[in-house]
JSON list of C-alpha atoms in Angstrom, two decimals:
[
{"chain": "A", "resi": 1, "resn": "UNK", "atom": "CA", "xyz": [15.50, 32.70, 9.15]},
{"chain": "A", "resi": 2, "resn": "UNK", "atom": "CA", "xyz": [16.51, 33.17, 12.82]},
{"chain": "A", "resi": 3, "resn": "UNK", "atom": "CA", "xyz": [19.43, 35.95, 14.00]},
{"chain": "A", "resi": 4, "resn": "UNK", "atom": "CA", "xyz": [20.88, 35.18, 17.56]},
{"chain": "A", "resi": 5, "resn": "UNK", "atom": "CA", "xyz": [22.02, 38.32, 18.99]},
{"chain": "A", "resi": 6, "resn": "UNK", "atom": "CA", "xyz": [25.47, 38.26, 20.14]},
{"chain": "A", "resi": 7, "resn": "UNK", "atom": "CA", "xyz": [26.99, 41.18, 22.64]},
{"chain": "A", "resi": 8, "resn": "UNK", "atom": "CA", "xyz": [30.06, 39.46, 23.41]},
{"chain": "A", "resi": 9, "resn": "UNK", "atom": "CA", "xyz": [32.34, 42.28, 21.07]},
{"chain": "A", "resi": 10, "resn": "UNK", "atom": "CA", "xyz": [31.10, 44.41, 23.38]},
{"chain": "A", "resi": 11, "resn": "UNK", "atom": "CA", "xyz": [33.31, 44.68, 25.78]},
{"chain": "A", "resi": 12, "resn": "UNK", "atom": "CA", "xyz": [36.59, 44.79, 23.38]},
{"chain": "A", "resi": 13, "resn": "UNK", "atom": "CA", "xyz": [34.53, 47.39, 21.15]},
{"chain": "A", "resi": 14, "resn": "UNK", "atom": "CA", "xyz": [33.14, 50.12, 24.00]},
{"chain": "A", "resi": 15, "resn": "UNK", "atom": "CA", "xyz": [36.53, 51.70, 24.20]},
{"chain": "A", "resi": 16, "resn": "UNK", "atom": "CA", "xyz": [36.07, 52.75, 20.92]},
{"chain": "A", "resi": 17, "resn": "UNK", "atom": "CA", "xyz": [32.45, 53.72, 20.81]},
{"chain": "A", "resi": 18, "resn": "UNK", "atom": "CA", "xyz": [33.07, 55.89, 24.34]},
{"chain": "A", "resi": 19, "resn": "UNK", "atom": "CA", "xyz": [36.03, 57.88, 22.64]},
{"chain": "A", "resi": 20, "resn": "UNK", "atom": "CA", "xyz": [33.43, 58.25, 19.16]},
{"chain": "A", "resi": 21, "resn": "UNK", "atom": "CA", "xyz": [30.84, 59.33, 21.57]},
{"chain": "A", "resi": 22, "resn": "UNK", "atom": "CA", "xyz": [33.33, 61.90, 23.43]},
{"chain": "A", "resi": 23, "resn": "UNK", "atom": "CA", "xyz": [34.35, 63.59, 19.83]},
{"chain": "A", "resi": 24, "resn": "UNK", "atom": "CA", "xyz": [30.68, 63.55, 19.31]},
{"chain": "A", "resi": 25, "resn": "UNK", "atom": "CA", "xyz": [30.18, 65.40, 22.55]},
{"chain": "A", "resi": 26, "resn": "UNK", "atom": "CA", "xyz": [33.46, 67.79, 22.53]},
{"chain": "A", "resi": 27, "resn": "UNK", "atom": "CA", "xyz": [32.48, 68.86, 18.58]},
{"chain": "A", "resi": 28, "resn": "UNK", "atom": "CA", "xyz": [28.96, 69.38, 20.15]},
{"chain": "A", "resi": 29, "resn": "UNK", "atom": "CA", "xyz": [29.91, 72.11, 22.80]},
{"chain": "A", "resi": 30, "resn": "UNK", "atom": "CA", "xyz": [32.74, 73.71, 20.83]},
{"chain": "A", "resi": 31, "resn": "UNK", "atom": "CA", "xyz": [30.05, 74.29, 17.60]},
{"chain": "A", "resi": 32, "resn": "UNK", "atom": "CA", "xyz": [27.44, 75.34, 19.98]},
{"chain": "A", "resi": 33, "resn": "UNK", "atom": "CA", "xyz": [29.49, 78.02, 22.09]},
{"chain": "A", "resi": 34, "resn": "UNK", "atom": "CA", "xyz": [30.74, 79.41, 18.28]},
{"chain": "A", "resi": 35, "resn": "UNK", "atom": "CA", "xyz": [27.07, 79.25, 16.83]},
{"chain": "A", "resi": 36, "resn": "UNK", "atom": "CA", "xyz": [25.68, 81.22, 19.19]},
{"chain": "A", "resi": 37, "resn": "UNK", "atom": "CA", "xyz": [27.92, 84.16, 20.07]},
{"chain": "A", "resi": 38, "resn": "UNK", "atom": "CA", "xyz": [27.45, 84.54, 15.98]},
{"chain": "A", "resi": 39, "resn": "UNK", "atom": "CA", "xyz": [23.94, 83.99, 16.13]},
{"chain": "A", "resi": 40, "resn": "UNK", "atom": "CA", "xyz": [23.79, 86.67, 18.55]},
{"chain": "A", "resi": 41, "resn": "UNK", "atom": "CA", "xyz": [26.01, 89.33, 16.58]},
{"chain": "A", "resi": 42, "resn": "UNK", "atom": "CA", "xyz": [24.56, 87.93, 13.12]},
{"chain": "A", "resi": 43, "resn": "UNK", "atom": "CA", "xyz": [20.39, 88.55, 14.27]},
{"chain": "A", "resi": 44, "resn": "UNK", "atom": "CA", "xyz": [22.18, 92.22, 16.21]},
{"chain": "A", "resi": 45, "resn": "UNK", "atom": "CA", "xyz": [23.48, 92.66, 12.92]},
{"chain": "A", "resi": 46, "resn": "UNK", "atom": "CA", "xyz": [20.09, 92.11, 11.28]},
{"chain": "A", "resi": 47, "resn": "UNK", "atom": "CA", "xyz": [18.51, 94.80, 13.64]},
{"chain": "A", "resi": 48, "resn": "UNK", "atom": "CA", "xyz": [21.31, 97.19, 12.98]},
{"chain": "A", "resi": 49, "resn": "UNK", "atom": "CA", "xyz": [21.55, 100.73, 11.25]},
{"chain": "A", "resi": 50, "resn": "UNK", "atom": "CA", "xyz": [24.00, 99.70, 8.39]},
{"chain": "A", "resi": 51, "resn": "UNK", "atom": "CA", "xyz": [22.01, 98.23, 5.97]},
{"chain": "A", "resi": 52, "resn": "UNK", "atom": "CA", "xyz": [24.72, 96.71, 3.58]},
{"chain": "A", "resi": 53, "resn": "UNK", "atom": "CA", "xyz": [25.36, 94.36, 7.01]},
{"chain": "A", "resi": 54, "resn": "UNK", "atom": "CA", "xyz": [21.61, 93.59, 7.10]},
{"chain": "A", "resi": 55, "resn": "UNK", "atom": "CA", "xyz": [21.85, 92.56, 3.49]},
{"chain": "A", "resi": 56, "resn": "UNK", "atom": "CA", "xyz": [25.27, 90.40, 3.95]},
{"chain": "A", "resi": 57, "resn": "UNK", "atom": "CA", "xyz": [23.99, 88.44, 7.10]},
{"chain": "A", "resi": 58, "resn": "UNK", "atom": "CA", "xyz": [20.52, 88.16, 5.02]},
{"chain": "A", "resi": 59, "resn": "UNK", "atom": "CA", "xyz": [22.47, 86.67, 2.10]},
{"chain": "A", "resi": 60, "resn": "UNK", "atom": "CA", "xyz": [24.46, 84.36, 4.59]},
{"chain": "A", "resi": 61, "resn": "UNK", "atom": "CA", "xyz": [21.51, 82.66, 5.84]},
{"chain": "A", "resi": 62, "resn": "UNK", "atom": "CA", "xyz": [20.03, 82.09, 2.86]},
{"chain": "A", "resi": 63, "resn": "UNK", "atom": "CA", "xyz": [22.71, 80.61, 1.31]},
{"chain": "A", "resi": 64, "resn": "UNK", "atom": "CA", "xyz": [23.89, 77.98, 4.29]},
{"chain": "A", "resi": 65, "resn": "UNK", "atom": "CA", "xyz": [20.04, 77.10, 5.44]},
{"chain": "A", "resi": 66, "resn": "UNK", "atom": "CA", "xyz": [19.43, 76.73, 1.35]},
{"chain": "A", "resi": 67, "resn": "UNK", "atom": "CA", "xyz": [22.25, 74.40, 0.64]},
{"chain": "A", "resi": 68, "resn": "UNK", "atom": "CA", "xyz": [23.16, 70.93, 2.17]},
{"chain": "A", "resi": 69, "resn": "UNK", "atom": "CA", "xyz": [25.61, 70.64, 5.38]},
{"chain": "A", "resi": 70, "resn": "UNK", "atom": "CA", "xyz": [27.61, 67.65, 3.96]},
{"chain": "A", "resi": 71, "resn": "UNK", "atom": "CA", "xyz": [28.46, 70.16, 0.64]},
{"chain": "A", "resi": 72, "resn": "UNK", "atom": "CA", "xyz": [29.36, 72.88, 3.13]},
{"chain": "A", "resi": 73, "resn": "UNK", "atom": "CA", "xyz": [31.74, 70.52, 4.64]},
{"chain": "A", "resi": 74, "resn": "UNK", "atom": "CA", "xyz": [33.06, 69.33, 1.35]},
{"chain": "A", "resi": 75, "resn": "UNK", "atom": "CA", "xyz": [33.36, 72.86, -0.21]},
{"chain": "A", "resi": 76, "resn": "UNK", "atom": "CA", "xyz": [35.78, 73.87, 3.31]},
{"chain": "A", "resi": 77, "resn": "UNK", "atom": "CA", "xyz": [37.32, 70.75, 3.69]},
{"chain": "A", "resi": 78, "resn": "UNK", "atom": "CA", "xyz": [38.13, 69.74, -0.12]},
{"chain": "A", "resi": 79, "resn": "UNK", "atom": "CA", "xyz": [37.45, 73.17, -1.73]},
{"chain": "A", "resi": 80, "resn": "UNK", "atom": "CA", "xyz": [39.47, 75.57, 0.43]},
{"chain": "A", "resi": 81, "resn": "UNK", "atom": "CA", "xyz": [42.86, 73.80, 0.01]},
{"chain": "A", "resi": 82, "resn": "UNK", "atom": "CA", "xyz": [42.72, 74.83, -3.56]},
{"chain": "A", "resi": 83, "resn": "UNK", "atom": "CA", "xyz": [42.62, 78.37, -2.52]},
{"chain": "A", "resi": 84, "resn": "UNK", "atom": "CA", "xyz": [45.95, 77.34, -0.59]},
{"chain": "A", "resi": 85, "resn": "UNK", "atom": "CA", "xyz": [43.51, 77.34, 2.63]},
{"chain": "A", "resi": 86, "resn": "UNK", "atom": "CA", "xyz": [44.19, 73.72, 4.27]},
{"chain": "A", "resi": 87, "resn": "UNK", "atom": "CA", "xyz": [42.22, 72.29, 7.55]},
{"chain": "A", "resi": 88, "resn": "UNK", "atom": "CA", "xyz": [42.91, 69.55, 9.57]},
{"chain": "A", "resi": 89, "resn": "UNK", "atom": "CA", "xyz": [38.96, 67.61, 9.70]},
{"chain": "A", "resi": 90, "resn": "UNK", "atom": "CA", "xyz": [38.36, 68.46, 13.33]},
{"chain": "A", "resi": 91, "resn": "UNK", "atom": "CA", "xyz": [38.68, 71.93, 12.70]},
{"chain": "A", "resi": 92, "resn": "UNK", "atom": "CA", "xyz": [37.10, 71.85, 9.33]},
{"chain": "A", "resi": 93, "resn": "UNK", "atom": "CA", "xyz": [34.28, 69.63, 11.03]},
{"chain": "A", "resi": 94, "resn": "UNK", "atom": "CA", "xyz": [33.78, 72.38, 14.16]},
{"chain": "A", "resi": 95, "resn": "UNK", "atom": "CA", "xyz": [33.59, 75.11, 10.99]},
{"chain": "A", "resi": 96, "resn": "UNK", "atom": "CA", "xyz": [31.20, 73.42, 9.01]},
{"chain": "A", "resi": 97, "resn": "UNK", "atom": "CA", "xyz": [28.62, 73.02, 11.67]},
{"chain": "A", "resi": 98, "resn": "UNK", "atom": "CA", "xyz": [29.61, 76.19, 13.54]},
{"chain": "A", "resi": 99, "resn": "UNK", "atom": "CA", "xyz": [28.28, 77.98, 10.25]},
{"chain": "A", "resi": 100, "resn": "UNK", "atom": "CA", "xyz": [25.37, 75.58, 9.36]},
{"chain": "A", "resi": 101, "resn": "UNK", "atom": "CA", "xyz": [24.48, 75.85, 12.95]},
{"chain": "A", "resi": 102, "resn": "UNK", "atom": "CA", "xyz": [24.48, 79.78, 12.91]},
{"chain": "A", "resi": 103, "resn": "UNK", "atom": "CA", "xyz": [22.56, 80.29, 10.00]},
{"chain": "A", "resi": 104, "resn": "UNK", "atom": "CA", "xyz": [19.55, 79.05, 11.80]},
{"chain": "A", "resi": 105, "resn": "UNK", "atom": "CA", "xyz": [20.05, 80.19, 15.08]},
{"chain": "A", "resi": 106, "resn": "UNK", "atom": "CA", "xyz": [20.40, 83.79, 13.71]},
{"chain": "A", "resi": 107, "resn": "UNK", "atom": "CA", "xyz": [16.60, 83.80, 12.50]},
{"chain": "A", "resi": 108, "resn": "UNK", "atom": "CA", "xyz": [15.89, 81.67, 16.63]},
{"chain": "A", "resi": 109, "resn": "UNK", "atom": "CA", "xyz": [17.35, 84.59, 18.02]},
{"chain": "A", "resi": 110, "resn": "UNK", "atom": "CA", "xyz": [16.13, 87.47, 16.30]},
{"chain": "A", "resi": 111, "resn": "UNK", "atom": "CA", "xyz": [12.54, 85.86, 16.84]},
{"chain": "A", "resi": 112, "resn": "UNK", "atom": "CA", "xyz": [13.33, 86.21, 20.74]},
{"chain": "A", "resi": 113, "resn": "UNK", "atom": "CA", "xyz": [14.88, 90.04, 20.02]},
{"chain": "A", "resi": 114, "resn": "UNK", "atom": "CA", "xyz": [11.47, 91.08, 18.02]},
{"chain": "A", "resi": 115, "resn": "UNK", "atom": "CA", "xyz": [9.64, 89.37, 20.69]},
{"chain": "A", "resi": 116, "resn": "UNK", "atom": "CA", "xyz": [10.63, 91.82, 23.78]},
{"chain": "A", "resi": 117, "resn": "UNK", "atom": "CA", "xyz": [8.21, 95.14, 23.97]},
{"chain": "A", "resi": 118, "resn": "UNK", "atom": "CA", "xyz": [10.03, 97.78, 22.84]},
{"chain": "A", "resi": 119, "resn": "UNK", "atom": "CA", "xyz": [8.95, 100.00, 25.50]},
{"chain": "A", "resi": 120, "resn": "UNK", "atom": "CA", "xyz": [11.56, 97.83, 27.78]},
{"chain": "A", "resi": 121, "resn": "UNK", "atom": "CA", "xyz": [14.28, 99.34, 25.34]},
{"chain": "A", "resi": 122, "resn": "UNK", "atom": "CA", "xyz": [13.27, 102.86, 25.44]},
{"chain": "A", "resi": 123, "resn": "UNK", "atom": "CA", "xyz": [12.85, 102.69, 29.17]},
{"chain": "A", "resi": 124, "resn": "UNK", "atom": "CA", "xyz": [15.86, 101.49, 29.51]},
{"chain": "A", "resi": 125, "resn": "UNK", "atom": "CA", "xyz": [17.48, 104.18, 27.73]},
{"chain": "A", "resi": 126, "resn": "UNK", "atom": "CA", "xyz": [15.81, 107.25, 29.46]},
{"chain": "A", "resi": 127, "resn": "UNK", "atom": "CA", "xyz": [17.39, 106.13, 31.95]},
{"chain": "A", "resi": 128, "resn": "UNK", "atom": "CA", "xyz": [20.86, 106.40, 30.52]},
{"chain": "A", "resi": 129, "resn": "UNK", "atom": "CA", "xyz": [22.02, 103.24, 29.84]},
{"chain": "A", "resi": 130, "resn": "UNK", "atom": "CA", "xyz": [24.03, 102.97, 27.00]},
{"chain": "A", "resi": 131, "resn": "UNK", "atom": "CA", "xyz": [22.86, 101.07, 23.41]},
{"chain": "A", "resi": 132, "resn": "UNK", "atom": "CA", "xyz": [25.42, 98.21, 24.39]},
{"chain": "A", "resi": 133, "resn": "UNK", "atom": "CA", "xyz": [24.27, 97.85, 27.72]},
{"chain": "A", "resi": 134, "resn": "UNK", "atom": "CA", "xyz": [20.70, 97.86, 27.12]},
{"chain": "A", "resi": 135, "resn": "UNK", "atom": "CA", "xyz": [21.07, 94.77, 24.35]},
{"chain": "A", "resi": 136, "resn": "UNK", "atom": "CA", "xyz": [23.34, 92.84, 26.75]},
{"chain": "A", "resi": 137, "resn": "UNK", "atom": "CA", "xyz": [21.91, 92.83, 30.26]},
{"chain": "A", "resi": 138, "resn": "UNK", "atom": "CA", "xyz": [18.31, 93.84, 29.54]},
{"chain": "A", "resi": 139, "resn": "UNK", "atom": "CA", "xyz": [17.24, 92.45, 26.02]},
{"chain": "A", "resi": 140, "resn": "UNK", "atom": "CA", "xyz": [19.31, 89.62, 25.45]},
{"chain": "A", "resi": 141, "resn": "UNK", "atom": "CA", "xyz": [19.01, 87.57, 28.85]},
{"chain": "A", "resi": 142, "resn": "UNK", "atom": "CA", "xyz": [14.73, 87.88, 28.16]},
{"chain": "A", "resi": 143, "resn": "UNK", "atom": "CA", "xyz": [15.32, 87.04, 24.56]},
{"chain": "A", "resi": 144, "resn": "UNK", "atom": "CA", "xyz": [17.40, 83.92, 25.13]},
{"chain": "A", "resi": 145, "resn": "UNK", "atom": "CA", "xyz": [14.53, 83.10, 27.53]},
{"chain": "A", "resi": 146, "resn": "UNK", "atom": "CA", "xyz": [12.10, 82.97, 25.22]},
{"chain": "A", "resi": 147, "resn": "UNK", "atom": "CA", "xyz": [13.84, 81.31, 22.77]},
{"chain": "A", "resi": 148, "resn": "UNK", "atom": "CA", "xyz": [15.41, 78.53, 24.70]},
{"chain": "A", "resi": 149, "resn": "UNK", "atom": "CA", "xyz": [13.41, 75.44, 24.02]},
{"chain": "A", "resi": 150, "resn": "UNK", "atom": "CA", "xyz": [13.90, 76.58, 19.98]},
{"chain": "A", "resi": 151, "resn": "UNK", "atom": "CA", "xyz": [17.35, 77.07, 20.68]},
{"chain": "A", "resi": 152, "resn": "UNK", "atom": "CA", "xyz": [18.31, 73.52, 22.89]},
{"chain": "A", "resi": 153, "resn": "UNK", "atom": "CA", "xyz": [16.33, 71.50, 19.96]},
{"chain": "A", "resi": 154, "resn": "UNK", "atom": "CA", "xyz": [19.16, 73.18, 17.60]},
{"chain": "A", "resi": 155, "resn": "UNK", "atom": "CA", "xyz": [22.03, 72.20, 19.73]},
{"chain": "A", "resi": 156, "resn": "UNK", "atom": "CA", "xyz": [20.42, 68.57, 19.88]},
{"chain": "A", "resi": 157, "resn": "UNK", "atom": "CA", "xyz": [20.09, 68.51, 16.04]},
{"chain": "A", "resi": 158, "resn": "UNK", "atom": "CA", "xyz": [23.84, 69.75, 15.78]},
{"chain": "A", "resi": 159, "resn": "UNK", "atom": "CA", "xyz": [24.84, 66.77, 17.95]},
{"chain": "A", "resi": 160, "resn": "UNK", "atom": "CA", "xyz": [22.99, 64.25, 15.53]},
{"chain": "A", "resi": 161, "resn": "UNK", "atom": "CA", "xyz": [24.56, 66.08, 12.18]},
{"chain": "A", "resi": 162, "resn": "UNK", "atom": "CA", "xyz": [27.95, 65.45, 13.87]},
{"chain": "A", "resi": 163, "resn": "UNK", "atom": "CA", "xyz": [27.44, 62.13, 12.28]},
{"chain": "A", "resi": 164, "resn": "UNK", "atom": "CA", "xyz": [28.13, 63.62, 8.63]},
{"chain": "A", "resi": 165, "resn": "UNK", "atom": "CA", "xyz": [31.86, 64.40, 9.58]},
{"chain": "A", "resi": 166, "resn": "UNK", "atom": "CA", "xyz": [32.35, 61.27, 9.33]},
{"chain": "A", "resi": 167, "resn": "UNK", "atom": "CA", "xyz": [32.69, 61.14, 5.60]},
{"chain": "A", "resi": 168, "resn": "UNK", "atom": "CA", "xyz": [36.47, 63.44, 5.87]},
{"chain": "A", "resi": 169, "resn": "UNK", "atom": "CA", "xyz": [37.00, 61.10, 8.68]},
{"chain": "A", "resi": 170, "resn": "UNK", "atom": "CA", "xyz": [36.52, 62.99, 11.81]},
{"chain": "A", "resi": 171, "resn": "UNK", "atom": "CA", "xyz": [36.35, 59.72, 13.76]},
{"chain": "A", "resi": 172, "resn": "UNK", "atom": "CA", "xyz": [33.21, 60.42, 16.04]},
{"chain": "A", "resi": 173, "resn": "UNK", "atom": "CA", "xyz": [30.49, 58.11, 17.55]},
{"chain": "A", "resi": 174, "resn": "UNK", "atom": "CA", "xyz": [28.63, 57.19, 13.86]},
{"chain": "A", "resi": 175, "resn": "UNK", "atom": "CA", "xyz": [32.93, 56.68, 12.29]},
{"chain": "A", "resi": 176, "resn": "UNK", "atom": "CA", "xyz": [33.62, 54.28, 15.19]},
{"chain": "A", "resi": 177, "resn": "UNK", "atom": "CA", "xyz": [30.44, 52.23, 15.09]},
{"chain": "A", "resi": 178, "resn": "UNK", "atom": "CA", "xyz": [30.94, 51.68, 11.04]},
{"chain": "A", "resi": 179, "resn": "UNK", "atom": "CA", "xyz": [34.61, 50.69, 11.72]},
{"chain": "A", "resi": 180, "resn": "UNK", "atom": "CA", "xyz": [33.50, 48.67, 14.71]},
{"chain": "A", "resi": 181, "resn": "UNK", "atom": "CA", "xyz": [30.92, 46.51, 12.27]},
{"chain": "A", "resi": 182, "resn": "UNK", "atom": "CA", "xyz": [32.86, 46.23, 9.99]},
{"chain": "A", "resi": 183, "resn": "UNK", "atom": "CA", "xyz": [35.56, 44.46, 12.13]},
{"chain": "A", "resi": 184, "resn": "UNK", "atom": "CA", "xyz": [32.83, 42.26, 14.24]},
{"chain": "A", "resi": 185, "resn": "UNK", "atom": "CA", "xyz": [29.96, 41.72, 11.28]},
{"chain": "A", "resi": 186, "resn": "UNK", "atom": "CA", "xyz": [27.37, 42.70, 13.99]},
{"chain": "A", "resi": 187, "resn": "UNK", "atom": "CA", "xyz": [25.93, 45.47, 12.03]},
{"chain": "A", "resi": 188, "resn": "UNK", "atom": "CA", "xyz": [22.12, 45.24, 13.82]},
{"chain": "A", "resi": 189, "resn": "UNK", "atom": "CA", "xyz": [23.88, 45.14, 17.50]},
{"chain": "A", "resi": 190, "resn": "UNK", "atom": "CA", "xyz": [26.60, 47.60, 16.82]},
{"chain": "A", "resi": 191, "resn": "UNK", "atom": "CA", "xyz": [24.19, 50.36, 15.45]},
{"chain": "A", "resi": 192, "resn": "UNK", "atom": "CA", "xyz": [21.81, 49.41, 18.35]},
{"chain": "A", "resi": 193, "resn": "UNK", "atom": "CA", "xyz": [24.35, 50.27, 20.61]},
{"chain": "A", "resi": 194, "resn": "UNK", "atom": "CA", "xyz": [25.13, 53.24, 18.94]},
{"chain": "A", "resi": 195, "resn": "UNK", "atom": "CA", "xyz": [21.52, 54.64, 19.00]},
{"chain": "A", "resi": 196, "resn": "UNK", "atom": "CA", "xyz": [21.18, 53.94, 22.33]},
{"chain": "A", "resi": 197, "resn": "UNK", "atom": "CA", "xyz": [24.41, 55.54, 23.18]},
{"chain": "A", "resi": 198, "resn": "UNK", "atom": "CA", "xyz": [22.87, 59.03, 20.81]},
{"chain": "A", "resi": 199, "resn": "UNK", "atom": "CA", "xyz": [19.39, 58.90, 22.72]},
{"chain": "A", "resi": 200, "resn": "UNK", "atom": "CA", "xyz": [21.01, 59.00, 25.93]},
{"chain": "A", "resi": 201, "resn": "UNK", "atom": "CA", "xyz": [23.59, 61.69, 25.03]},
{"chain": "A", "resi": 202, "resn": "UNK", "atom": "CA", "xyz": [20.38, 63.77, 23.67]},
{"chain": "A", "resi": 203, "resn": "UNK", "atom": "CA", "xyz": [18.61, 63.09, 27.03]},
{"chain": "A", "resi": 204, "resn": "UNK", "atom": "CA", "xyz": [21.38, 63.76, 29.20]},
{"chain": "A", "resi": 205, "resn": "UNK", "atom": "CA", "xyz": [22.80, 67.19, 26.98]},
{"chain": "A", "resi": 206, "resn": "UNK", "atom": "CA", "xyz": [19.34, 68.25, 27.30]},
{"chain": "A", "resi": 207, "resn": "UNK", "atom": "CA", "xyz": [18.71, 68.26, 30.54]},
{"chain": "A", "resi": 208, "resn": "UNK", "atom": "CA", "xyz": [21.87, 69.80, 31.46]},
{"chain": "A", "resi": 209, "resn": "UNK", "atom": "CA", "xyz": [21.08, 72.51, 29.00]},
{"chain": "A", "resi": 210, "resn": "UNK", "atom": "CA", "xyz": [17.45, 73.58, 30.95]},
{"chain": "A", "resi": 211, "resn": "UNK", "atom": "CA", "xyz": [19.56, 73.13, 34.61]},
{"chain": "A", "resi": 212, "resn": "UNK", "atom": "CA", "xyz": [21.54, 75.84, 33.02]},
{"chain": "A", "resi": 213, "resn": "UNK", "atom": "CA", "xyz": [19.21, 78.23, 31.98]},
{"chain": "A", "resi": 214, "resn": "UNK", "atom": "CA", "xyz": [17.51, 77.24, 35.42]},
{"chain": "A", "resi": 215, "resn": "UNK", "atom": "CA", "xyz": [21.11, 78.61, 37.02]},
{"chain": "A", "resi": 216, "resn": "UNK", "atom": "CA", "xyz": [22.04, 81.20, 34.69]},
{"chain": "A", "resi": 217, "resn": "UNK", "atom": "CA", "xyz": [19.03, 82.84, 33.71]},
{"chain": "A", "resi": 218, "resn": "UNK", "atom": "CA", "xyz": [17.01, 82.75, 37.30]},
{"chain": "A", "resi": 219, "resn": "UNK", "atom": "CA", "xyz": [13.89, 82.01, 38.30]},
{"chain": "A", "resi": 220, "resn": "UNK", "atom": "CA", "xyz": [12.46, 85.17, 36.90]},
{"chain": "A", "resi": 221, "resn": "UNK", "atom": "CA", "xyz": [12.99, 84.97, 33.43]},
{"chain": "A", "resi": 222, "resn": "UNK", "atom": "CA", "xyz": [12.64, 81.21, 33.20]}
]
């Protein structure tokens, strides 16, 4: 049996696949910006005096890293409306990964926290510095450096379980190519496209992502 390859859909079809792989990108950025400033408080929380919060953040990351993402999107995207709690699926999509997303990036970042001496901390406050300040400016930025290779392989993985929105219709990259071979019958080409188009958003997000903490995080605690 002999398959010709045929490319010529192509052209009519990349409109599409571009404005999948622009959802893909856009739920991508949104879900990582939200994951981590609670990844931050939740592994703060973690560390904190109060431990009824320790306890609650502990359950909450047992719970989302111990159950699968595409029922956490069902249960917010079908479930909540019978609590009289309805969401469009973008924003149920950007939810669903936000909180699958910080579950595991609470235990990345506390790694990074437990990782810095704590002389640095005590240091820091004989000299004065405030509790808040000493987390923000002198623990966190070393943590996050540490942890930053852990942290831009979760981001990445987030990108590729964008693809499970699809199924309440969030019409990014994987939703277009399915509609897109379904229309043309070029299954093989069409997803070949599509993985190509995912590797090279991977690539591409991650090198941006270590130019930033090249920028952001200087020389010095790269």
């Amino acid at each position: 049996m002999r398959y010709s390859l045929d490319f010529n859909w192509l052209w009519d079809g990349m409109g599409a696949l571009a404005y999948g792989a622009g959802t893909t990108l856009a739920l991508t950025v949104s879900t990582s910006v939200l994951g981590i400033v609670l990844s931050i408080l939740g592994a703060a929380a973690r560390r904190g005096p109060y431990p009824w919060l320790r306890k609650l953040v502990g359950l909450y990351v047992e719970i989302m890293r111990n159950t699968p993402f595409l029922v956490q999107l069902f249960f917010i995207f079908f479930g909540l409306p019978s609590l009289g709690i309805r969401l469009d699926p973008i924003t149920a999509a950007v939810l669903a990964m936000t909180l699958n997303m910080a579950a595991y990036t609470i235990e990345v970042v506390g790694a990074g926290l437990d990782a810095i001496p704590r002389g640095q901390k005590e240091a820091a406050q004989a000299l004065g510095l405030r509790p808040r300040l000493v987390f923000f400016k002198i623990i966190l930025p070393q943590a996050i450096a540490i942890i930053f290779p852990a942290l831009t392989s979760q981001i990445i993985i987030m990108m590729l379980e964008s693809a499970v929105v699809s199924q309440i219709s969030v019409r990014e990259l994987a939703q277009e190519a399915d509609l897109l071979q379904s229309r043309t019958f070029r299954s093989f080409e069409t997803y070949l496209v599509a993985t190509l188009i995912y590797l090279s958003m991977s690539a591409a997000l991650r090198r941006l992502l270590f130019a930033g903490k090249r920028r952001f995080l200087g020389a010095g605690l790269a």
